[in-house]
mmCIF file of C-alpha atoms in Angstrom:
data_model
loop_
_atom_site.group_PDB
_atom_site.id
_atom_site.type_symbol
_atom_site.label_atom_id
_atom_site.label_comp_id
_atom_site.label_asym_id
_atom_site.label_seq_id
_atom_site.Cartn_x
_atom_site.Cartn_y
_atom_site.Cartn_z
ATOM 1 C CA MET A 1 100.135 139.338 58.176
ATOM 2 C CA PHE A 2 102.521 137.033 60.055
ATOM 3 C CA ASP A 3 102.304 136.094 63.694
ATOM 4 C CA PRO A 4 105.898 136.190 65.074
ATOM 5 C CA SER A 5 105.334 132.780 66.691
ATOM 6 C CA GLU A 6 104.376 131.155 63.366
ATOM 7 C CA LYS A 7 106.629 128.732 61.539
ATOM 8 C CA ILE A 8 106.664 129.834 57.909
ATOM 9 C CA VAL A 9 108.057 128.275 54.758
ATOM 10 C CA LEU A 10 108.761 129.989 51.454
ATOM 11 C CA PHE A 11 108.014 128.106 48.244
ATOM 12 C CA MET A 12 109.334 129.916 45.168
ATOM 13 C CA ASP A 13 108.274 128.887 41.689
ATOM 14 C CA GLY A 14 111.529 130.113 40.125
ATOM 15 C CA ALA A 15 110.292 130.564 36.552
ATOM 16 C CA ASN A 16 107.137 132.363 37.673
ATOM 17 C CA LEU A 17 109.016 134.569 40.146
ATOM 18 C CA TYR A 18 111.615 135.468 37.527
ATOM 19 C CA ALA A 19 108.950 136.357 34.933
ATOM 20 C CA THR A 20 107.044 138.478 37.466
ATOM 21 C CA ALA A 21 110.117 140.378 38.661
ATOM 22 C CA LYS A 22 111.221 140.932 35.059
ATOM 23 C CA ALA A 23 107.768 142.233 34.087
ATOM 24 C CA LEU A 24 108.032 144.716 36.959
ATOM 25 C CA GLY A 25 111.621 145.663 36.128
ATOM 26 C CA ALA A 26 112.613 144.610 39.658
ATOM 27 C CA GLU A 27 115.760 142.797 40.729
ATOM 28 C CA LEU A 28 115.294 140.824 43.913
ATOM 29 C CA ASP A 29 118.040 140.449 46.495
ATOM 30 C CA TYR A 30 117.604 136.916 47.797
ATOM 31 C CA ARG A 31 119.760 137.569 50.880
ATOM 32 C CA ARG A 32 117.512 140.485 51.850
ATOM 33 C CA MET A 33 114.482 138.304 51.053
ATOM 34 C CA LEU A 34 115.512 135.757 53.705
ATOM 35 C CA ALA A 35 116.240 138.503 56.222
ATOM 36 C CA GLU A 36 112.866 140.150 55.577
ATOM 37 C CA PHE A 37 110.895 136.971 56.302
ATOM 38 C CA GLN A 38 113.163 135.964 59.231
ATOM 39 C CA SER A 39 112.377 139.337 60.826
ATOM 40 C CA GLN A 40 108.622 138.671 60.674
ATOM 41 C CA ALA A 41 108.280 135.067 61.863
ATOM 42 C CA TYR A 42 110.224 131.853 62.384
ATOM 43 C CA LEU A 43 111.442 130.968 58.883
ATOM 44 C CA LEU A 44 111.648 127.207 58.834
ATOM 45 C CA ARG A 45 112.911 126.850 55.269
ATOM 46 C CA ALA A 46 113.019 128.606 51.896
ATOM 47 C CA TYR A 47 112.629 126.465 48.766
ATOM 48 C CA TYR A 48 113.453 127.574 45.237
ATOM 49 C CA TYR A 49 112.124 125.372 42.405
ATOM 50 C CA THR A 50 113.402 125.498 38.855
ATOM 51 C CA ALA A 51 113.971 123.309 35.830
ATOM 52 C CA LEU A 52 117.417 123.228 34.245
ATOM 53 C CA VAL A 53 118.343 122.446 30.661
ATOM 54 C CA GLU A 54 120.762 119.545 30.743
ATOM 55 C CA ASP A 55 123.712 119.232 28.391
ATOM 56 C CA GLN A 56 124.155 122.986 28.209
ATOM 57 C CA GLU A 57 127.740 124.049 28.692
ATOM 58 C CA TYR A 58 126.571 127.213 30.465
ATOM 59 C CA SER A 59 123.183 128.086 31.865
ATOM 60 C CA SER A 60 122.439 131.707 32.780
ATOM 61 C CA ILE A 61 120.535 130.515 35.860
ATOM 62 C CA ARG A 62 123.400 128.350 37.197
ATOM 63 C CA PRO A 63 125.174 131.148 39.172
ATOM 64 C CA LEU A 64 121.893 132.024 40.911
ATOM 65 C CA ILE A 65 121.121 128.370 41.693
ATOM 66 C CA ASP A 66 124.598 127.811 43.120
ATOM 67 C CA TRP A 67 124.407 130.994 45.189
ATOM 68 C CA LEU A 68 120.974 130.106 46.586
ATOM 69 C CA ASP A 69 122.172 126.582 47.415
ATOM 70 C CA TYR A 70 125.073 127.936 49.488
ATOM 71 C CA ASN A 71 123.136 130.763 51.151
ATOM 72 C CA GLY A 72 120.185 129.342 53.019
ATOM 73 C CA TYR A 73 117.838 128.102 50.286
ATOM 74 C CA THR A 74 116.866 124.549 49.496
ATOM 75 C CA VAL A 75 117.066 124.352 45.720
ATOM 76 C CA VAL A 76 114.903 121.779 43.953
ATOM 77 C CA THR A 77 115.652 121.185 40.283
ATOM 78 C CA LYS A 78 114.657 118.806 37.560
ATOM 79 C CA PRO A 79 115.705 118.497 33.937
ATOM 80 C CA ALA A 80 113.785 120.698 31.523
ATOM 81 C CA LYS A 81 112.320 119.043 28.454
ATOM 82 C CA GLU A 82 113.286 120.409 25.056
ATOM 83 C CA PHE A 83 110.972 119.998 22.073
ATOM 84 C CA VAL A 84 110.179 121.525 18.706
ATOM 85 C CA ASP A 85 106.687 122.990 18.340
ATOM 86 C CA PHE A 86 104.439 122.648 15.296
ATOM 87 C CA GLN A 87 105.995 125.779 13.766
ATOM 88 C CA GLY A 88 109.502 124.351 14.078
ATOM 89 C CA ARG A 89 110.543 126.556 17.010
ATOM 90 C CA ARG A 90 112.694 125.122 19.782
ATOM 91 C CA LYS A 91 110.832 125.252 23.104
ATOM 92 C CA ILE A 92 111.794 124.393 26.651
ATOM 93 C CA LYS A 93 109.282 123.123 29.210
ATOM 94 C CA GLY A 94 110.062 122.742 32.881
ATOM 95 C CA ASN A 95 106.956 122.988 35.023
ATOM 96 C CA MET A 96 107.572 122.439 38.759
ATOM 97 C CA ASP A 97 103.910 122.526 39.904
ATOM 98 C CA ILE A 98 103.736 118.863 40.940
ATOM 99 C CA GLU A 99 106.989 119.018 42.929
ATOM 100 C CA ILE A 100 105.863 122.178 44.739
ATOM 101 C CA THR A 101 102.442 120.694 45.513
ATOM 102 C CA ILE A 102 103.785 117.380 46.843
ATOM 103 C CA ASP A 103 106.438 119.062 48.999
ATOM 104 C CA ALA A 104 103.966 121.622 50.391
ATOM 105 C CA LEU A 105 101.544 118.853 51.397
ATOM 106 C CA ASP A 106 104.259 116.492 52.703
ATOM 107 C CA LEU A 107 105.752 119.190 54.932
ATOM 108 C CA SER A 108 102.445 120.673 56.113
ATOM 109 C CA ASP A 109 102.707 119.091 59.584
ATOM 110 C CA HIS A 110 105.841 121.167 60.207
ATOM 111 C CA TYR A 111 104.706 124.723 59.397
ATOM 112 C CA ASP A 112 101.853 127.105 60.139
ATOM 113 C CA HIS A 113 102.003 129.440 57.160
ATOM 114 C CA LEU A 114 103.113 128.840 53.576
ATOM 115 C CA VAL A 115 104.303 131.763 51.454
ATOM 116 C CA LEU A 116 103.904 130.825 47.784
ATOM 117 C CA PHE A 117 105.788 132.878 45.237
ATOM 118 C CA SER A 118 103.684 132.196 42.144
ATOM 119 C CA GLY A 119 100.631 133.587 40.440
ATOM 120 C CA ASP A 120 99.840 130.310 38.674
ATOM 121 C CA GLY A 121 96.156 129.450 39.028
ATOM 122 C CA ASP A 122 97.053 125.748 39.044
ATOM 123 C CA PHE A 123 97.985 126.236 42.712
ATOM 124 C CA THR A 124 94.434 127.178 43.742
ATOM 125 C CA ALA A 125 93.628 123.562 44.694
ATOM 126 C CA LEU A 126 96.861 123.313 46.730
ATOM 127 C CA VAL A 127 95.974 126.463 48.668
ATOM 128 C CA ALA A 128 92.485 125.094 49.406
ATOM 129 C CA ALA A 129 93.934 121.744 50.535
ATOM 130 C CA LEU A 130 96.391 123.460 52.880
ATOM 131 C CA GLN A 131 93.624 125.642 54.321
ATOM 132 C CA LYS A 132 91.596 122.486 55.067
ATOM 133 C CA ARG A 133 94.615 121.350 57.106
ATOM 134 C CA GLY A 134 94.483 124.588 59.097
ATOM 135 C CA LYS A 135 97.366 126.319 57.323
ATOM 136 C CA LYS A 136 97.497 129.975 56.321
ATOM 137 C CA VAL A 137 98.682 130.763 52.813
ATOM 138 C CA THR A 138 100.121 133.992 51.471
ATOM 139 C CA VAL A 139 100.492 134.266 47.710
ATOM 140 C CA VAL A 140 103.224 136.544 46.369
ATOM 141 C CA SER A 141 102.827 137.788 42.799
ATOM 142 C CA THR A 142 101.715 141.021 41.173
ATOM 143 C CA LYS A 143 98.717 142.766 39.743
ATOM 144 C CA ALA A 144 100.815 145.857 38.940
ATOM 145 C CA THR A 145 101.697 144.793 35.375
ATOM 146 C CA ALA A 146 99.666 145.523 32.240
ATOM 147 C CA SER A 147 98.303 141.994 32.334
ATOM 148 C CA PRO A 148 98.204 140.679 35.917
ATOM 149 C CA MET A 149 100.683 137.902 36.693
ATOM 150 C CA ILE A 150 98.329 136.441 39.304
ATOM 151 C CA SER A 151 95.320 134.257 38.678
ATOM 152 C CA ASP A 152 92.181 135.824 40.100
ATOM 153 C CA ASP A 153 91.077 132.438 41.511
ATOM 154 C CA LEU A 154 94.405 131.965 43.301
ATOM 155 C CA ARG A 155 94.306 135.449 44.762
ATOM 156 C CA ARG A 156 90.744 134.942 46.038
ATOM 157 C CA GLN A 157 91.618 131.551 47.581
ATOM 158 C CA ALA A 158 94.722 132.766 49.433
ATOM 159 C CA ASP A 159 94.452 134.074 52.975
ATOM 160 C CA TYR A 160 96.752 136.963 52.094
ATOM 161 C CA PHE A 161 98.156 138.498 48.922
ATOM 162 C CA MET A 162 101.532 140.228 48.811
ATOM 163 C CA ASP A 163 102.456 142.210 45.707
ATOM 164 C CA ILE A 164 106.060 141.775 44.561
ATOM 165 C CA ALA A 165 105.988 145.437 43.511
ATOM 166 C CA ASP A 166 105.595 146.314 47.214
ATOM 167 C CA LEU A 167 107.962 143.607 48.456
ATOM 168 C CA ALA A 168 110.672 144.801 46.034
ATOM 169 C CA LYS A 169 110.778 148.093 47.940
ATOM 170 C CA SER A 170 112.333 146.256 50.894
ATOM 171 C CA VAL A 171 114.071 143.321 49.166
ATOM 172 C CA GLY A 172 114.859 144.804 45.782
ATOM 173 C CA ARG A 173 118.420 145.208 44.753
ATOM 174 C CA ASP A 174 119.909 148.669 44.444
ATOM 175 C CA PRO A 175 120.755 149.208 40.721
ATOM 176 C CA ALA A 176 124.158 150.685 41.687
ATOM 177 C CA GLU A 177 124.881 147.537 43.703
ATOM 178 C CA SER A 178 123.863 145.309 40.778
ATOM 179 C CA ALA A 179 126.513 146.823 38.555
ATOM 180 C CA LYS A 180 129.229 145.922 41.088
ATOM 181 C CA THR A 181 128.287 142.420 42.196
ATOM 182 C CA PRO A 182 127.405 139.125 40.497
ATOM 183 C CA ASP A 183 123.827 137.830 40.645
ATOM 184 C CA LYS A 184 123.086 137.080 44.250
#
């Protein structure tokens, strides 16, 4: 799938990746994730995108974000928007699609192959635009859940598809290890 001489970048849609891994019951080891891709090609950079709720004393995602930031990932965040829906339920919205798209296009002169961790069909146009620029695109998501987490259009547009269920076999966290260490 990867040519060892290729420069690759990882773009992780944090919310989508989290939901996919959770649906699979997989815990990903982000240190092993970097090592896995570094062993296959020249890993230029790994980006992790997520929205954060401001004014929260503690956010469950904060330890992961801090760890990623100190351990080889470029973390891109923005404030999540809180609102109350028509049924009076508190909702949080923090879509990072525009940030991912702009960064992927802006940086496209510097890499050969983009690895997109998202199954969101909104990225189909981005994948097509990158392919027009001569870039290869691998989409990482899953079709192994009851309802697939990957858009059929996105999967068809991508040059390659990698199932997180398969990737978790090499970069998944050992459950015994999880009990001993904080989220990393």
